[in-house]
Short mmCIF file of C-alpha atoms in Angstrom, two decimals:
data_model
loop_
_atom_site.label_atom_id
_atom_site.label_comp_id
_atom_site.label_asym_id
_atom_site.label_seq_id
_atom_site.Cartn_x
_atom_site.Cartn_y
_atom_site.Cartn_z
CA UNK A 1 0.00 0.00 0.00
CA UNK A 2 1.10 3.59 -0.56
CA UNK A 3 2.38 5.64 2.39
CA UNK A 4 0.98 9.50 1.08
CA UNK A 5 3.81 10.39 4.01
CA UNK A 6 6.07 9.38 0.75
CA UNK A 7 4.68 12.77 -0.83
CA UNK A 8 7.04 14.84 0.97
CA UNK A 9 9.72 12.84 -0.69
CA UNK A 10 8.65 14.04 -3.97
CA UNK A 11 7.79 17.51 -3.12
CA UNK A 12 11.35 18.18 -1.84
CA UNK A 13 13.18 16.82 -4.66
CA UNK A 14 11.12 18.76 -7.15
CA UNK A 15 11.28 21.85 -5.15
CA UNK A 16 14.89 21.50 -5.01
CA UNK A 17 15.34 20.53 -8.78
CA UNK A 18 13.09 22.98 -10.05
CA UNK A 19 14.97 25.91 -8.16
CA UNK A 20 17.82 24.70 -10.19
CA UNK A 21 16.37 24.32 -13.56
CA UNK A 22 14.40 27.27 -13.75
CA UNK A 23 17.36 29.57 -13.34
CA UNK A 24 18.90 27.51 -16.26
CA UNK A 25 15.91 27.74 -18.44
CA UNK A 26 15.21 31.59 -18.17
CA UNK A 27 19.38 32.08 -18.21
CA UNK A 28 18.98 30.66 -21.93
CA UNK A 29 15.40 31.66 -22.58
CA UNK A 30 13.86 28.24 -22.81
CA UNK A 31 10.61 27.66 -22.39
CA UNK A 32 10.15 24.13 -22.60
CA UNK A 33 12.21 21.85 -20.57
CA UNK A 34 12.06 18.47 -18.04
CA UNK A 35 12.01 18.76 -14.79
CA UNK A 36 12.29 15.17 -13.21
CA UNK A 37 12.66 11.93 -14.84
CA UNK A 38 12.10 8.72 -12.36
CA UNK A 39 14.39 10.14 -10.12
CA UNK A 40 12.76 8.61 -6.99
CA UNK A 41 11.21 4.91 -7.72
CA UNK A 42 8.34 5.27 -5.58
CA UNK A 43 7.43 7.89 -8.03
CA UNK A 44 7.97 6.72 -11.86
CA UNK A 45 7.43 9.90 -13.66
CA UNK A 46 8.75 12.20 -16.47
CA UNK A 47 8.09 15.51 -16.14
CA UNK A 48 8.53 18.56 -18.57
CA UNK A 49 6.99 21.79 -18.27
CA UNK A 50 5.64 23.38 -21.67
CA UNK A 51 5.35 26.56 -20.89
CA UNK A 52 2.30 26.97 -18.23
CA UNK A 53 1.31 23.82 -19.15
CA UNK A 54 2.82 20.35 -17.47
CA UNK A 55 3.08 17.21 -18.91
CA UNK A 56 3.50 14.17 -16.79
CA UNK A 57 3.90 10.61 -17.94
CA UNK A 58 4.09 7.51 -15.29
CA UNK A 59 6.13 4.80 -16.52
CA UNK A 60 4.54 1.25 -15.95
CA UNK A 61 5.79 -0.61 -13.55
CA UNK A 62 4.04 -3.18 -11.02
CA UNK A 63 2.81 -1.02 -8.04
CA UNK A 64 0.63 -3.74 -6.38
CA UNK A 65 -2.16 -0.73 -5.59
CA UNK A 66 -6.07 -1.61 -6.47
CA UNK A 67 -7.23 0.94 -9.34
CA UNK A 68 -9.09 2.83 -7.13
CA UNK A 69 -5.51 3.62 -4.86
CA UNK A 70 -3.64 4.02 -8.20
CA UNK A 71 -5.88 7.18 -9.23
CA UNK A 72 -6.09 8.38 -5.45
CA UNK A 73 -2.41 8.07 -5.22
CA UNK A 74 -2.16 9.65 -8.61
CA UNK A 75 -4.14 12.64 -8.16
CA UNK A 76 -2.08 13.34 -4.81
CA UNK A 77 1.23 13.07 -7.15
CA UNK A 78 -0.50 15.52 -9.60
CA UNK A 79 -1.05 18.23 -6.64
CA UNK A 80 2.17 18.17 -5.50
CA UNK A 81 3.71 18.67 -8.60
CA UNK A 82 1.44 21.53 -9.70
CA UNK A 83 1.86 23.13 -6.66
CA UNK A 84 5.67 23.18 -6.81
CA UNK A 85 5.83 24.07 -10.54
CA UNK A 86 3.00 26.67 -10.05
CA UNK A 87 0.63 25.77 -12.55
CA UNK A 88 -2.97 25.58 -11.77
CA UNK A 89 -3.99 21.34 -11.83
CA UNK A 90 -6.61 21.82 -15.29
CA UNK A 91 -3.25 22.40 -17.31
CA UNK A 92 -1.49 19.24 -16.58
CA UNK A 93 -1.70 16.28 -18.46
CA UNK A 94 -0.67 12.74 -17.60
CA UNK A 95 -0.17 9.51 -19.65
CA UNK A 96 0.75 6.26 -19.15
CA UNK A 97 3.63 4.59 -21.27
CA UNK A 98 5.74 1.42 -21.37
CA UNK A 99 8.80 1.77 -21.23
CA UNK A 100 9.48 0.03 -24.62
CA UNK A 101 6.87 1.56 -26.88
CA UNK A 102 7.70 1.15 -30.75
CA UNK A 103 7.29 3.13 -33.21
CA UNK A 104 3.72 1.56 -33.82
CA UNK A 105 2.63 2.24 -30.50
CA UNK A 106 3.79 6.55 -30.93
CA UNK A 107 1.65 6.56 -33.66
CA UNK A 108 -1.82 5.67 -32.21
CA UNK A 109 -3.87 7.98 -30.01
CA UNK A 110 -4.29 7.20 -27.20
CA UNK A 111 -7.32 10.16 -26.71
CA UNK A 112 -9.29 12.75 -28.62
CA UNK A 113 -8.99 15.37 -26.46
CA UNK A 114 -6.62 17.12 -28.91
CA UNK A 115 -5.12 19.87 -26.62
CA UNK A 116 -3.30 21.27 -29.12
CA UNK A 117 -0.43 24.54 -28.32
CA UNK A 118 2.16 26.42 -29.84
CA UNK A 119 5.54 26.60 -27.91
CA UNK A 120 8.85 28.41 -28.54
CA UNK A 121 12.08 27.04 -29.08
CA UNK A 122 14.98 29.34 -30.13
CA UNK A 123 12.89 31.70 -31.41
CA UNK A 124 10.80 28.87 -33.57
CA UNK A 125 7.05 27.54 -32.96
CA UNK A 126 5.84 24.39 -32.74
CA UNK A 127 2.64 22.74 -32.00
CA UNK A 128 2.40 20.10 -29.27
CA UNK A 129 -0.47 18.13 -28.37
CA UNK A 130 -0.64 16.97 -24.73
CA UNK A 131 -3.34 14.86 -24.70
CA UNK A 132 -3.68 12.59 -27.70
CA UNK A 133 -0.11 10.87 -28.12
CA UNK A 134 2.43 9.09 -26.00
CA UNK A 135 4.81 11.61 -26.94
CA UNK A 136 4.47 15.78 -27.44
CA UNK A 137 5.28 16.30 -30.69
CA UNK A 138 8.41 17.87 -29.63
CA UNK A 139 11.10 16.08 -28.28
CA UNK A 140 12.75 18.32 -26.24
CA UNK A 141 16.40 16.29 -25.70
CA UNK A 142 17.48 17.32 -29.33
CA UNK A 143 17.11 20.90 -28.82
CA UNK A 144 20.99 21.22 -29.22
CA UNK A 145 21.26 19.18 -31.70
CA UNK A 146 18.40 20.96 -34.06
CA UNK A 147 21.00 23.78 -32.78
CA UNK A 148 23.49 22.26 -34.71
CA UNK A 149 21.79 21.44 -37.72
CA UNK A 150 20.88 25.18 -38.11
CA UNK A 151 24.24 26.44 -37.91
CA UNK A 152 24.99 24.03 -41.42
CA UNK A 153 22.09 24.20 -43.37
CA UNK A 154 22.81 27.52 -45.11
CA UNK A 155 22.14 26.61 -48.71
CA UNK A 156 22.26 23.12 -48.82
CA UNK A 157 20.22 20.32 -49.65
CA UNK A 158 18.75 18.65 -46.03
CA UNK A 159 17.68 15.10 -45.81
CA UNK A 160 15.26 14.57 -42.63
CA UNK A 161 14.86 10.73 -41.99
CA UNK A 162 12.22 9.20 -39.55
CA UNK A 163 11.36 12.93 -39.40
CA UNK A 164 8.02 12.94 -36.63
CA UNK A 165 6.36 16.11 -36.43
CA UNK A 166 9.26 17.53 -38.19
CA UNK A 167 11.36 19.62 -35.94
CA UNK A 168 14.74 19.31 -37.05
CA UNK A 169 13.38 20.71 -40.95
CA UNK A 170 12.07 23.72 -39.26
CA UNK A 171 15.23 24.19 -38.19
CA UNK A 172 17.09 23.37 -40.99
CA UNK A 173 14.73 26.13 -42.66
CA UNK A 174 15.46 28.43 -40.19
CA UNK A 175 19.34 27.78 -41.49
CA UNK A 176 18.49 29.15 -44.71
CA UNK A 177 18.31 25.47 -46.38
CA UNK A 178 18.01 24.99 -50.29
CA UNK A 179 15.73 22.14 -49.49
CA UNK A 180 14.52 20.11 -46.43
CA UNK A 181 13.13 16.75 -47.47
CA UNK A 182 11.05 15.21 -44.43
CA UNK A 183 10.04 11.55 -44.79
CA UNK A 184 7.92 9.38 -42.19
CA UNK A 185 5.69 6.53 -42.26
CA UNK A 186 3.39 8.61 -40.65
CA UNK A 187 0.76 10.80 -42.55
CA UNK A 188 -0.20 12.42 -39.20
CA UNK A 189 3.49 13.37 -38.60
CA UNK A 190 3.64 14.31 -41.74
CA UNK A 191 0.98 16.44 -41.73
CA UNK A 192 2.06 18.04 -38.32
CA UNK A 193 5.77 18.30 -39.95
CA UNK A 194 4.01 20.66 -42.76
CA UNK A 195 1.92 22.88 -40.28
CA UNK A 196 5.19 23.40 -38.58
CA UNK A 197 6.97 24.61 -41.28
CA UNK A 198 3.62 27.13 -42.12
CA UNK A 199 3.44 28.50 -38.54
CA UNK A 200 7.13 29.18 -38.62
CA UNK A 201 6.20 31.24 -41.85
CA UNK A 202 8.52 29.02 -44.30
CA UNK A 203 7.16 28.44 -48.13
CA UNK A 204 6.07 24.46 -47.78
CA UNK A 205 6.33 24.58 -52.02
CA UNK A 206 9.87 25.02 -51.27
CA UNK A 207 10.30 21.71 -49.07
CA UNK A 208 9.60 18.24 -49.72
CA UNK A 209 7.31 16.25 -47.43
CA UNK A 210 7.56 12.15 -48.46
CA UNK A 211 5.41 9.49 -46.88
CA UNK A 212 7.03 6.37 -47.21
CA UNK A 213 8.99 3.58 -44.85
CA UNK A 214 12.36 4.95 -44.74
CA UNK A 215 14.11 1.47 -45.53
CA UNK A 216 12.81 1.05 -48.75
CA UNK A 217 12.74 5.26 -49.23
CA UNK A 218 16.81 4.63 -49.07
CA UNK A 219 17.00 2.65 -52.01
CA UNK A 220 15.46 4.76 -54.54
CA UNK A 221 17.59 8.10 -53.21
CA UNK A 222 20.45 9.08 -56.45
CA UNK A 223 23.77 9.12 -55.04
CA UNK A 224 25.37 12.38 -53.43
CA UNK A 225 22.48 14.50 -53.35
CA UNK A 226 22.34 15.81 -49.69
CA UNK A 227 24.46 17.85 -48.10
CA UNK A 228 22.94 17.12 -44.33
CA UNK A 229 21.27 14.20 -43.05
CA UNK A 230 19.57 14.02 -40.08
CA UNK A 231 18.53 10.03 -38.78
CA UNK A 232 17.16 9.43 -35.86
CA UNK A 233 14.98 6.05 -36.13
CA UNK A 234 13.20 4.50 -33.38
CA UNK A 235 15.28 1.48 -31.57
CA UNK A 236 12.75 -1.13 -33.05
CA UNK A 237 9.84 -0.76 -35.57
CA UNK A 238 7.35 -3.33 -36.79
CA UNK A 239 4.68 -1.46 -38.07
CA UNK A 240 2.35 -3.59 -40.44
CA UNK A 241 3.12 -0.70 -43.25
CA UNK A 242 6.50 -1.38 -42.92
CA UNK A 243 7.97 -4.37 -45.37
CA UNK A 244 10.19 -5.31 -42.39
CA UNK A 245 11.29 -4.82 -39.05
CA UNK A 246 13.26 -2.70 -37.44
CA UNK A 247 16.13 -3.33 -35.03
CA UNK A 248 18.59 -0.54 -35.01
CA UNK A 249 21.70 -2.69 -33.61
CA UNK A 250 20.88 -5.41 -36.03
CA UNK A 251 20.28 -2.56 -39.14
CA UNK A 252 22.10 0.08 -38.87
CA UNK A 253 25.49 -0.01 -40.59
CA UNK A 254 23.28 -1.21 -43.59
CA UNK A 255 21.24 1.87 -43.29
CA UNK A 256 23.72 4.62 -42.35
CA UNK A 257 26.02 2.90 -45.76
CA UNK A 258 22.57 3.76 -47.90
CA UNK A 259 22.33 6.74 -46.08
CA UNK A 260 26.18 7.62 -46.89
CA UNK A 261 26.57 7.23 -50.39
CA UNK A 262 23.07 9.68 -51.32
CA UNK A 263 25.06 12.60 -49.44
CA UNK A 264 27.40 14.15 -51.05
CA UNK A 265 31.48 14.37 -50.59
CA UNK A 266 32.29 15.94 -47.11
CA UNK A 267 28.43 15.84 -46.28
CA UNK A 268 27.69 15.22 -42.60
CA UNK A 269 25.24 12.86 -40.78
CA UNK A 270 23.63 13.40 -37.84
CA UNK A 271 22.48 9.62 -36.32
CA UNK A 272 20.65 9.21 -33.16
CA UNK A 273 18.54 6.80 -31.41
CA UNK A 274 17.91 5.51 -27.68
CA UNK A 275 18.86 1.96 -27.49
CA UNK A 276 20.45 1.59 -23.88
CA UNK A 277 23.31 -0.53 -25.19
CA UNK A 278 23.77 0.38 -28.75
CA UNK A 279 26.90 -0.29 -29.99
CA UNK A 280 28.23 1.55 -33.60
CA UNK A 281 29.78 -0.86 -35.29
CA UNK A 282 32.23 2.19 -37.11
CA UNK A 283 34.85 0.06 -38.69
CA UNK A 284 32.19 -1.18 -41.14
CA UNK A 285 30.56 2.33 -41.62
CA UNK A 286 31.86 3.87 -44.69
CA UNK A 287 32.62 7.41 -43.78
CA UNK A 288 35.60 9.46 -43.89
CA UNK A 289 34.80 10.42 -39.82
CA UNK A 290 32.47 9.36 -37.10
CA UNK A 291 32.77 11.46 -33.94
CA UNK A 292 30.43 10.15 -30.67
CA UNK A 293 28.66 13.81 -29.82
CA UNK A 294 26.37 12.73 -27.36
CA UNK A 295 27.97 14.36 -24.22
CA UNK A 296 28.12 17.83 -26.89
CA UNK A 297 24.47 17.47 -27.16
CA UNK A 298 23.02 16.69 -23.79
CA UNK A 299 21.01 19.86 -22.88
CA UNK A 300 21.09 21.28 -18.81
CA UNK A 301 17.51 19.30 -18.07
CA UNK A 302 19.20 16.21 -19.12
CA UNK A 303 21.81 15.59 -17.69
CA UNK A 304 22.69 11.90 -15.91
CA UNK A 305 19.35 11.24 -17.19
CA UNK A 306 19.82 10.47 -21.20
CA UNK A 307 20.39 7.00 -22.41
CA UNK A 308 20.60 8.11 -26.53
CA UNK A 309 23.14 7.94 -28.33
CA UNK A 310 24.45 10.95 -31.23
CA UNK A 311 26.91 10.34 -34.12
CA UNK A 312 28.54 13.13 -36.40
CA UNK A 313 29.35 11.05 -39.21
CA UNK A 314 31.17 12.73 -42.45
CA UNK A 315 31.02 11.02 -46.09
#
């Protein structure tokens, strides 16, 4: 049974993390960031503000209470943490999640509640919905990395792979890019990717938006056409649109090698994805350079918490 005594725990190690982050966040003018991440196990949460709204998901886990002390317990969770992140309880939104969910899984709602908001990021907008999906919309670990990708993408021809709702092509965009190509699975995504590129005030006629399964997309790319390449698959994927599964261990030196020889000379790859104990396999990549930037792109609410992986990898 659940002690609520245990809420104190909680309360003190968001008001003491929050203190922290805060002063972070307004230091660099973000707006959207996490706040706690399982850091106690009696309380198996992520949480990440989005501006005065909160999002909170509870991880699964086995926590032996009837259904009725689940929802008391979790209703006592969700005051505590709206009173320490003052926002008022209607604007916070909580969803349950496995801890493995595939690709498949991200793509179904999960409600039709559709609270739908535009958030900043580096001077960019992008709509999250808090209610429908198991994720946002926005993921907000890559936010140095879409940092990155900005800085190159003056002029040159962008590739955006297993692209979601899109984020890294509005930055890419915001780099001055030639051309961001954005290519999911997804229609929804797809769909979301294009309305980010409109509220952000970029011509969509300029940009391509392709829905297909990525593995197959790879083989019918011409050789050195992009200048940037941004990958960042899910760790497994076995949608029923997809021909076949993914495993990103098992797959990946194939994919990055297709992925390599449609970018151009001295074009640059930027390879993610969150399996705990992925291992590159870089002696059978072939690329002129692969650098391992994940500590480079861990932002301030992440740290000791992120288990993905990032790659720069040059053709």
């Amino acid at each position: 049974m659940f002690d609520p005594s245990k809420l104190q725990m909680l309360e003190n190690r968001l008001v003491k993390v929050f203190r922290h982050l805060r002063k972070t966040a307004r230091r660099q003018n973000i707006t959207c960031f996490r706040v706690y991440d399982d850091d106690i196990p009696e309380f198996p949460f992520s949480i990440e503000l989005y501006e005065d709204h909160i999002y909170v998901a509870e991880y699964h886990r086995a926590h032996g209470m009837e259904e009725e002390a689940h929802e008391e317990w979790l209703d006592l969770c969700l005051e505590v943490i709206a009173k320490v992140l003052e926002v008022p309880l209607e604007k916070v939104f909580v969803k349950q999640r496995q801890r493995k969910a595939s690709r498949q899984e991200q793509y179904e709602k999960l409600s039709f509640e559709s609270h739908e908001m535009i958030v900043q990021e580096a001077g960019l907008n992008f709509k999250v919905n808090l209610s429908d999906y198991l994720d946002t919309g926005l993921f907000l670990d890559h936010r140095i990395t879409r940092g990155m990708v900005r800085e190159q993408s003056a002029g040159k021809k962008i590739l955006n792979l297993f692209c979601y709702t899109g984020s890294f092509s509005v930055y890419a965009a915001a780099g001055g890019a030639a051309e961001v190509t954005s290519v999911d699975l997804s229609k929804t995504y797809l769909a979301w990717a294009e309305e980010n590129m409109r509220i952000n005030n970029f011509d969509v006629s300029k940009h391509k938006f392709v829905h297909a399964d990525v593995l197959q997309y790879l083989d019918t790319l011409p050789a050195e056409t992009f200048d940037l390449v941004v990958l960042d698959p899910p760790t497994f994927s076995n949608s029923k649109r997809m021909k076949e599964f993914l495993d990103i261990q098992r797959d990946h030196v194939v994919i990055l090698n297709k992925v390599l020889a449609a970018t151009k000379p001295g074009g640059v790859i930027y390879f993610s994805n969150n399996y705990r104990r992925f291992a590159l396999e870089a002696d059978r990549i072939l690329a002129s350079d692969i650098k391992d930037i994940t500590a480079q792109t861990i932002p301030f609410d992440f740290q000791q918490k992120l288990i993905r992986k990032c790659y720069r990898i040059v053709r």
